[in-house]
Short mmCIF file of C-alpha atoms in Angstrom, two decimals:
data_model
loop_
_atom_site.label_atom_id
_atom_site.label_comp_id
_atom_site.label_asym_id
_atom_site.label_seq_id
_atom_site.Cartn_x
_atom_site.Cartn_y
_atom_site.Cartn_z
CA UNK A 172 0.02 0.02 -0.01
CA UNK A 173 1.20 3.46 -0.82
CA UNK A 174 -0.40 6.74 0.07
CA UNK A 175 -0.07 10.49 0.31
CA UNK A 176 1.08 12.02 3.63
CA UNK A 177 -2.39 13.33 4.33
CA UNK A 178 -4.83 12.32 7.10
CA UNK A 179 -7.67 12.70 4.66
CA UNK A 180 -6.15 9.96 2.51
CA UNK A 181 -4.38 7.76 5.09
CA UNK A 182 -7.21 7.44 7.69
CA UNK A 183 -9.84 5.87 5.31
CA UNK A 184 -7.37 3.12 4.49
CA UNK A 185 -6.20 2.19 7.96
CA UNK A 186 -9.01 -0.17 9.00
CA UNK A 187 -8.78 -2.01 5.75
CA UNK A 188 -5.10 -2.61 6.30
CA UNK A 189 -5.72 -3.62 9.95
CA UNK A 190 -8.22 -6.22 8.70
CA UNK A 191 -5.84 -7.62 6.09
CA UNK A 192 -3.14 -7.97 8.74
CA UNK A 193 -5.64 -9.67 11.10
CA UNK A 194 -6.43 -12.13 8.31
CA UNK A 195 -2.71 -13.11 8.20
CA UNK A 196 -1.38 -11.01 5.31
CA UNK A 197 1.90 -9.14 5.48
CA UNK A 198 1.22 -5.62 4.41
CA UNK A 199 3.90 -3.05 3.61
CA UNK A 200 2.72 0.54 3.73
CA UNK A 201 4.76 3.28 2.07
CA UNK A 202 4.38 6.88 3.19
CA UNK A 203 6.37 9.87 4.45
CA UNK A 204 8.03 9.20 7.90
CA UNK A 205 5.55 11.68 9.40
CA UNK A 206 2.91 8.94 9.22
CA UNK A 207 5.05 6.05 10.53
CA UNK A 208 3.29 5.87 13.92
CA UNK A 209 -0.31 5.75 12.66
CA UNK A 210 0.58 3.09 10.03
CA UNK A 211 2.57 0.75 12.29
CA UNK A 212 -0.30 0.96 14.86
CA UNK A 213 -2.48 -1.07 12.52
CA UNK A 214 0.14 -3.82 12.14
CA UNK A 215 1.59 -2.89 8.79
CA UNK A 216 5.33 -2.83 7.93
CA UNK A 217 6.25 0.87 7.41
CA UNK A 218 8.19 1.71 4.26
CA UNK A 219 9.47 5.31 4.22
CA UNK A 220 9.68 7.58 1.36
CA UNK A 221 10.19 11.38 1.29
CA UNK A 222 7.22 13.22 -0.14
CA UNK A 223 7.68 16.63 -1.82
CA UNK A 224 4.01 17.33 -0.98
CA UNK A 225 4.25 17.16 2.82
CA UNK A 226 4.35 20.93 3.47
CA UNK A 227 1.25 21.44 1.27
CA UNK A 228 -0.72 18.56 2.78
CA UNK A 229 -0.07 19.56 6.38
CA UNK A 230 -1.08 23.13 5.84
CA UNK A 231 2.37 24.90 6.11
CA UNK A 232 2.37 25.86 2.39
CA UNK A 233 -0.55 27.22 0.36
CA UNK A 234 -1.66 25.17 -2.58
CA UNK A 235 -1.38 27.07 -5.89
CA UNK A 236 -4.60 28.37 -7.30
CA UNK A 237 -3.54 27.57 -10.76
CA UNK A 238 -4.58 24.02 -11.90
CA UNK A 239 -1.56 23.35 -14.02
CA UNK A 240 0.78 24.34 -11.18
CA UNK A 241 -1.30 22.09 -8.90
CA UNK A 242 -0.82 19.12 -11.32
CA UNK A 243 2.89 19.79 -11.57
CA UNK A 244 3.28 19.42 -7.79
CA UNK A 245 1.82 15.92 -7.98
CA UNK A 246 3.93 15.01 -10.95
CA UNK A 247 7.06 16.18 -9.21
CA UNK A 248 6.05 14.02 -6.17
CA UNK A 249 5.47 11.01 -8.49
CA UNK A 250 8.86 11.48 -10.12
CA UNK A 251 10.63 11.75 -6.78
CA UNK A 252 8.70 8.82 -5.25
CA UNK A 253 9.24 6.22 -8.03
CA UNK A 254 13.00 5.45 -7.44
CA UNK A 255 12.50 5.41 -3.65
CA UNK A 256 9.81 2.71 -3.86
CA UNK A 257 11.47 0.82 -6.63
CA UNK A 258 14.53 0.46 -4.42
CA UNK A 259 12.50 -0.47 -1.35
CA UNK A 260 10.81 -3.38 -3.21
CA UNK A 261 13.62 -4.35 -5.48
CA UNK A 262 14.18 -7.69 -3.60
CA UNK A 263 10.69 -8.03 -2.11
CA UNK A 264 8.20 -7.82 -5.00
CA UNK A 265 4.48 -7.61 -3.84
CA UNK A 266 1.82 -10.03 -4.87
CA UNK A 267 -0.69 -7.17 -5.07
CA UNK A 268 -0.34 -3.40 -5.02
CA UNK A 269 -2.87 -1.10 -3.29
CA UNK A 270 -2.53 2.64 -3.84
CA UNK A 271 -4.37 5.80 -3.17
CA UNK A 272 -5.81 7.73 -6.11
CA UNK A 273 -3.26 10.50 -5.49
CA UNK A 274 -0.16 8.33 -5.94
CA UNK A 275 0.35 7.69 -9.64
CA UNK A 276 3.91 6.47 -9.12
CA UNK A 277 2.65 3.20 -7.60
CA UNK A 278 0.41 2.40 -10.51
CA UNK A 279 3.47 2.82 -12.77
CA UNK A 280 5.49 0.40 -10.67
CA UNK A 281 2.71 -2.12 -10.58
CA UNK A 282 2.54 -1.97 -14.37
CA UNK A 283 6.35 -2.52 -14.43
CA UNK A 284 6.25 -5.41 -12.04
CA UNK A 285 3.24 -7.01 -13.87
CA UNK A 286 1.34 -7.45 -10.57
CA UNK A 287 -2.39 -6.78 -10.02
CA UNK A 288 -3.25 -3.43 -8.53
CA UNK A 289 -6.25 -1.96 -6.84
CA UNK A 290 -6.83 1.75 -6.38
CA UNK A 291 -8.35 3.16 -3.15
CA UNK A 292 -10.49 6.18 -3.66
CA UNK A 293 -11.27 8.13 -0.43
CA UNK A 294 -13.08 10.64 -2.58
CA UNK A 295 -15.68 10.58 -5.40
CA UNK A 296 -14.53 8.77 -8.60
CA UNK A 297 -14.62 9.86 -12.23
CA UNK A 298 -17.92 9.02 -13.70
CA UNK A 299 -16.97 9.27 -17.36
CA UNK A 300 -16.05 6.38 -19.71
CA UNK A 301 -12.45 5.72 -20.80
CA UNK A 302 -13.22 7.14 -24.23
CA UNK A 303 -14.72 10.32 -22.67
CA UNK A 304 -11.68 10.77 -20.47
CA UNK A 305 -9.33 10.22 -23.37
CA UNK A 306 -11.13 12.73 -25.60
CA UNK A 307 -11.03 15.30 -22.67
CA UNK A 308 -7.36 14.52 -22.20
CA UNK A 309 -6.55 15.13 -25.92
CA UNK A 310 -8.59 18.34 -25.99
CA UNK A 311 -6.74 19.70 -23.00
CA UNK A 312 -3.36 19.10 -24.74
CA UNK A 313 -4.25 22.04 -27.00
CA UNK A 314 -3.54 24.38 -24.09
CA UNK A 315 0.23 25.21 -24.38
CA UNK A 316 0.77 25.06 -20.60
CA UNK A 317 -1.08 21.73 -20.26
CA UNK A 318 0.86 20.47 -23.25
CA UNK A 319 4.18 21.23 -21.38
CA UNK A 320 2.87 19.39 -18.35
CA UNK A 321 1.74 16.51 -20.46
CA UNK A 322 5.14 16.33 -22.11
CA UNK A 323 6.82 15.91 -18.75
CA UNK A 324 4.25 13.28 -17.76
CA UNK A 325 4.71 11.27 -21.03
CA UNK A 326 8.46 11.40 -20.75
CA UNK A 327 8.34 10.09 -17.17
CA UNK A 328 6.14 7.23 -18.29
CA UNK A 329 8.46 6.44 -21.21
CA UNK A 330 11.42 6.40 -18.85
CA UNK A 331 9.55 3.83 -16.79
CA UNK A 332 8.81 1.61 -19.72
CA UNK A 333 5.24 2.71 -20.39
CA UNK A 334 5.02 3.97 -24.05
CA UNK A 335 1.64 5.70 -23.89
CA UNK A 336 1.25 9.06 -22.15
CA UNK A 337 -2.20 8.06 -20.93
CA UNK A 338 -2.79 5.33 -18.45
CA UNK A 339 -6.56 5.33 -18.38
CA UNK A 340 -8.70 4.28 -15.41
CA UNK A 341 -7.54 1.42 -13.12
CA UNK A 342 -8.90 -1.99 -13.74
CA UNK A 343 -10.07 -2.32 -10.15
CA UNK A 344 -11.09 0.39 -7.74
CA UNK A 345 -12.48 0.44 -4.23
CA UNK A 346 -14.30 3.66 -3.33
CA UNK A 347 -14.04 4.00 0.48
CA UNK A 348 -17.09 6.26 0.50
CA UNK A 349 -20.81 5.72 0.49
CA UNK A 350 -22.50 5.66 -2.91
CA UNK A 351 -24.83 8.54 -1.85
CA UNK A 352 -21.88 10.94 -1.72
CA UNK A 353 -20.87 10.22 -5.39
CA UNK A 354 -22.26 13.14 -7.53
CA UNK A 355 -23.45 10.86 -10.39
CA UNK A 356 -23.40 7.26 -9.03
CA UNK A 357 -25.46 5.80 -11.87
CA UNK A 358 -22.70 6.79 -14.29
CA UNK A 359 -20.00 4.85 -12.46
CA UNK A 360 -18.95 1.51 -13.98
CA UNK A 361 -19.87 -1.03 -11.27
CA UNK A 362 -17.77 -3.73 -12.97
CA UNK A 363 -14.69 -1.69 -12.16
CA UNK A 364 -15.63 0.34 -9.07
CA UNK A 365 -17.22 -0.85 -5.83
CA UNK A 366 -18.54 1.49 -3.23
CA UNK A 367 -17.74 -0.19 0.11
CA UNK A 368 -18.84 2.77 2.33
CA UNK A 369 -17.09 3.99 5.49
CA UNK A 370 -14.23 1.70 6.64
CA UNK A 371 -14.25 2.36 10.36
CA UNK A 372 -13.24 0.14 13.21
CA UNK A 373 -12.96 0.43 16.93
CA UNK A 374 -11.22 3.71 17.76
CA UNK A 375 -9.29 4.13 21.03
CA UNK A 376 -9.77 7.85 21.34
CA UNK A 377 -12.49 9.15 23.61
CA UNK A 378 -13.99 12.53 24.19
CA UNK A 379 -16.74 13.77 26.59
CA UNK A 380 -18.46 17.21 26.63
CA UNK A 381 -18.52 19.13 29.84
CA UNK A 382 -21.25 18.36 32.32
CA UNK A 383 -24.56 19.99 31.71
CA UNK A 384 -24.05 20.53 27.98
CA UNK A 385 -27.21 19.93 25.90
CA UNK A 386 -25.71 20.07 22.40
CA UNK A 387 -22.28 19.87 20.84
CA UNK A 388 -21.06 21.63 17.71
CA UNK A 389 -17.80 20.60 15.98
CA UNK A 390 -16.05 23.16 13.75
CA UNK A 391 -13.13 21.75 11.70
CA UNK A 392 -11.54 22.53 8.41
CA UNK A 393 -9.59 19.28 8.39
CA UNK A 394 -5.84 19.10 8.53
CA UNK A 395 -4.85 21.09 5.40
CA UNK A 396 -7.01 24.27 5.26
CA UNK A 397 -6.64 25.37 8.89
CA UNK A 398 -4.99 28.76 8.46
CA UNK A 399 -8.25 30.76 8.68
CA UNK A 400 -8.34 32.88 11.88
CA UNK A 401 -11.09 35.14 10.41
CA UNK A 402 -13.36 32.16 9.80
CA UNK A 403 -12.79 30.94 13.33
CA UNK A 404 -13.66 34.32 14.75
CA UNK A 405 -16.91 34.32 12.74
CA UNK A 406 -17.71 30.88 14.29
CA UNK A 407 -17.09 32.22 17.75
CA UNK A 408 -19.41 35.15 17.07
CA UNK A 409 -22.04 32.86 15.58
CA UNK A 410 -22.12 30.05 18.08
CA UNK A 411 -20.37 31.16 21.32
CA UNK A 412 -23.46 32.50 22.96
CA UNK A 413 -25.99 29.83 21.94
CA UNK A 414 -27.75 28.68 25.16
CA UNK A 415 -26.99 24.95 25.97
CA UNK A 416 -24.37 24.58 23.22
CA UNK A 417 -20.65 23.64 23.51
CA UNK A 418 -18.47 24.44 20.58
CA UNK A 419 -15.37 22.41 19.80
CA UNK A 420 -13.19 24.57 17.52
CA UNK A 421 -10.33 22.74 15.87
CA UNK A 422 -7.89 25.34 14.50
CA UNK A 423 -4.85 23.23 13.41
CA UNK A 424 -1.20 23.73 14.39
CA UNK A 425 -0.52 26.96 12.54
CA UNK A 426 -3.04 29.40 14.15
CA UNK A 427 -2.25 31.05 17.49
CA UNK A 428 -5.33 30.85 19.71
CA UNK A 429 -4.54 34.35 20.93
CA UNK A 430 -5.59 35.87 17.61
CA UNK A 431 -9.13 34.68 18.26
CA UNK A 432 -9.44 37.18 21.09
CA UNK A 433 -11.25 36.55 24.37
CA UNK A 434 -13.34 33.38 24.17
CA UNK A 435 -16.60 32.47 26.04
CA UNK A 436 -16.41 29.38 28.23
CA UNK A 437 -18.74 27.56 25.84
CA UNK A 438 -15.87 27.40 23.14
CA UNK A 439 -13.14 24.73 23.42
CA UNK A 440 -10.19 25.42 21.12
CA UNK A 441 -7.94 22.53 20.01
CA UNK A 442 -5.21 22.17 17.50
CA UNK A 443 -6.50 18.59 16.87
CA UNK A 444 -9.46 16.57 18.06
CA UNK A 445 -10.37 12.85 17.88
CA UNK A 446 -13.03 13.68 15.24
CA UNK A 447 -15.05 10.43 15.25
CA UNK A 448 -15.29 10.53 19.04
CA UNK A 449 -16.52 14.18 19.01
CA UNK A 450 -18.96 13.55 16.23
CA UNK A 451 -20.42 10.65 18.19
CA UNK A 452 -21.54 13.25 20.74
CA UNK A 453 -22.29 16.07 18.32
CA UNK A 454 -25.52 17.60 17.20
CA UNK A 455 -23.96 19.45 14.20
CA UNK A 456 -20.76 19.82 12.28
CA UNK A 457 -19.25 22.78 10.39
CA UNK A 458 -16.81 21.34 7.84
CA UNK A 459 -14.76 22.32 4.82
CA UNK A 460 -16.54 19.66 2.89
CA UNK A 461 -13.67 17.13 2.70
CA UNK A 462 -14.87 13.65 1.83
CA UNK A 463 -13.52 12.16 5.08
CA UNK A 464 -15.45 14.62 7.24
CA UNK A 465 -18.64 14.27 5.22
CA UNK A 466 -18.55 10.47 5.51
CA UNK A 467 -17.94 10.68 9.26
CA UNK A 468 -20.68 13.19 9.65
CA UNK A 469 -23.20 10.96 7.78
CA UNK A 470 -21.99 7.88 9.66
CA UNK A 471 -22.91 9.60 12.98
CA UNK A 472 -26.15 11.11 11.58
CA UNK A 473 -24.93 14.68 12.07
CA UNK A 474 -26.28 17.60 9.98
CA UNK A 475 -23.47 19.66 8.33
CA UNK A 476 -22.71 23.10 7.26
CA UNK A 477 -20.10 22.91 4.49
CA UNK A 478 -17.75 25.84 3.78
CA UNK A 479 -15.58 24.68 0.87
CA UNK A 480 -12.06 26.03 1.01
CA UNK A 481 -10.48 24.81 -2.24
CA UNK A 482 -12.34 25.01 -5.63
CA UNK A 483 -9.77 22.56 -7.22
CA UNK A 484 -10.77 19.71 -4.85
CA UNK A 485 -14.10 17.83 -4.44
CA UNK A 486 -15.13 20.10 -1.47
CA UNK A 487 -17.67 22.13 -3.51
CA UNK A 488 -19.15 19.00 -5.07
CA UNK A 489 -19.38 17.35 -1.67
CA UNK A 490 -21.12 20.43 -0.23
CA UNK A 491 -23.70 20.30 -3.09
CA UNK A 492 -24.31 16.61 -2.49
CA UNK A 493 -25.04 17.25 1.25
CA UNK A 494 -27.59 19.89 0.19
CA UNK A 495 -29.10 17.58 -2.40
CA UNK A 496 -29.43 14.84 0.20
CA UNK A 497 -31.28 17.21 2.49
CA UNK A 498 -28.77 16.92 5.34
CA UNK A 499 -26.63 20.06 5.05
CA UNK A 500 -26.19 23.63 3.96
CA UNK A 501 -23.44 25.19 1.80
CA UNK A 502 -21.89 28.58 2.50
CA UNK A 503 -19.04 29.72 0.23
CA UNK A 504 -16.11 31.50 1.93
CA UNK A 505 -16.96 34.90 0.44
CA UNK A 506 -20.44 34.65 1.95
CA UNK A 507 -19.52 33.55 5.46
CA UNK A 508 -20.89 35.77 8.23
CA UNK A 509 -21.73 35.04 11.80
CA UNK A 510 -25.40 35.51 11.00
CA UNK A 511 -25.36 33.13 7.99
CA UNK A 512 -23.61 30.38 10.09
CA UNK A 513 -26.05 30.76 12.98
CA UNK A 514 -29.08 30.75 10.84
CA UNK A 515 -27.98 27.66 8.99
CA UNK A 516 -27.23 25.82 12.19
CA UNK A 517 -30.61 26.50 13.76
CA UNK A 518 -32.52 25.58 10.57
CA UNK A 519 -30.70 22.26 10.35
CA UNK A 520 -31.02 21.11 14.07
CA UNK A 521 -34.65 22.30 14.23
CA UNK A 522 -35.86 20.31 11.20
CA UNK A 523 -37.45 16.90 11.69
CA UNK A 524 -37.16 16.34 7.91
CA UNK A 525 -33.29 16.67 8.14
CA UNK A 526 -33.26 14.24 11.11
CA UNK A 527 -35.34 11.69 9.18
CA UNK A 528 -33.19 11.94 6.06
CA UNK A 529 -29.99 11.49 8.15
CA UNK A 530 -31.36 8.31 9.61
CA UNK A 531 -32.24 6.94 6.10
CA UNK A 532 -28.77 7.78 4.77
CA UNK A 533 -27.10 6.18 7.71
CA UNK A 534 -28.90 2.89 7.09
CA UNK A 535 -27.67 2.98 3.46
CA UNK A 536 -24.07 3.48 4.67
CA UNK A 537 -24.20 0.57 7.10
CA UNK A 538 -25.50 -1.77 4.39
CA UNK A 539 -22.48 -1.27 2.12
CA UNK A 540 -20.17 -3.58 3.98
CA UNK A 541 -17.34 -1.28 5.00
CA UNK A 542 -14.02 -2.77 6.11
CA UNK A 543 -14.86 -6.41 5.88
CA UNK A 544 -16.22 -6.12 2.38
CA UNK A 545 -13.20 -4.17 1.26
CA UNK A 546 -10.80 -6.83 2.60
CA UNK A 547 -12.97 -9.60 0.89
CA UNK A 548 -12.71 -7.79 -2.42
CA UNK A 549 -8.91 -7.37 -2.07
CA UNK A 550 -8.50 -11.07 -1.32
CA UNK A 551 -10.61 -11.98 -4.31
CA UNK A 552 -8.16 -9.94 -6.48
CA UNK A 553 -5.31 -11.77 -4.85
CA UNK A 554 -6.92 -15.13 -5.36
CA UNK A 555 -7.65 -14.33 -9.06
CA UNK A 556 -4.02 -13.38 -9.59
CA UNK A 557 -2.93 -16.74 -8.15
CA UNK A 558 -5.51 -18.62 -10.15
CA UNK A 559 -7.34 -19.83 -7.06
CA UNK A 560 -10.74 -18.46 -7.59
CA UNK A 561 -13.13 -17.21 -4.88
CA UNK A 562 -11.80 -15.49 -1.76
CA UNK A 563 -8.33 -16.37 -0.75
CA UNK A 564 -6.99 -17.08 2.75
CA UNK A 565 -3.56 -16.10 3.82
CA UNK A 566 -1.11 -18.95 3.38
CA UNK A 567 1.05 -20.15 6.29
CA UNK A 568 4.65 -18.98 5.89
CA UNK A 569 3.72 -16.37 3.37
CA UNK A 570 6.66 -13.98 2.89
CA UNK A 571 5.74 -11.50 0.08
CA UNK A 572 3.87 -8.41 0.92
CA UNK A 573 0.54 -7.07 -0.07
CA UNK A 574 1.89 -3.58 -0.64
#
């Protein structure tokens, strides 16, 4: 398994990896050393590589607003990652490769090694056919800047023994999200992509609200988009004086709490929170609309106010899906005011229709199978590669990794 050094990408995979290890497989998990502890905690062997994206993914550096520059960053990371992982597995070739959708280098290595590969998608998946994607790809090459980017991409592929500059969609994909959060689920090829829903397990973190609190509100912009002191001040103004409410305000590691001014006793400021544990007690959630947070909010039946922070990600689409499902409100950053935030919260938590819809959606999530189903499907791919048929069982004395 290989992944980006981002909690939004790593956390959805961890319980699947834990389950594979529990079934007797040896799993090697490649990531930046910053994630060594969370990966070894689920029983995987940690394989380090140095990511060029770490400062962007942990919020220290601002993502470029230009799409081509954004793509260049991921290409640079793939180019840097490839020789590191090739060296790590030179004498220990995997039987099966798992990789996050943001890690193109590992798909290239799997093609080189001629081993089966399965992509994990912690976000929504493309809903166009291979032909549609290829036509779009060719049209974009007419843009001179994209053409330069494409030239670098194609050269990198050629240098790795792949003659075409276009890899296409993966043959097998597990979407670690519920189908209801896919913008156009009926257009997704079910022969290739399976929605397994939330892959959660028992979490050791615990959180309790202060005594006497009637309702809890979690405010979190995830781990990457946290440098927003003005937004946090708006949240304090909107929610800090609501009778009976306790506000958990996660501000990340790069905002000084002092810039928020004097805070009421109803507001608890943290640089990090055990999000699932807080959502278990929460009555509402203000989120940036990242897929991980949306999935966790739906899993716990919590209405959401989505404030998308990056137009180049799936955050705006996720926010729109929450609205379409009838379980959330969307407020774009330029329209955020204390009044708009407060009004949206009170509308959501006061609506019996929203509560009923949340209960229906949660039932759909639970029926998708989650962690156990994902592990079953991975074992089926491994069995097919070995010519066994059906679900495989780990073999005694097995020495090669599912990586």
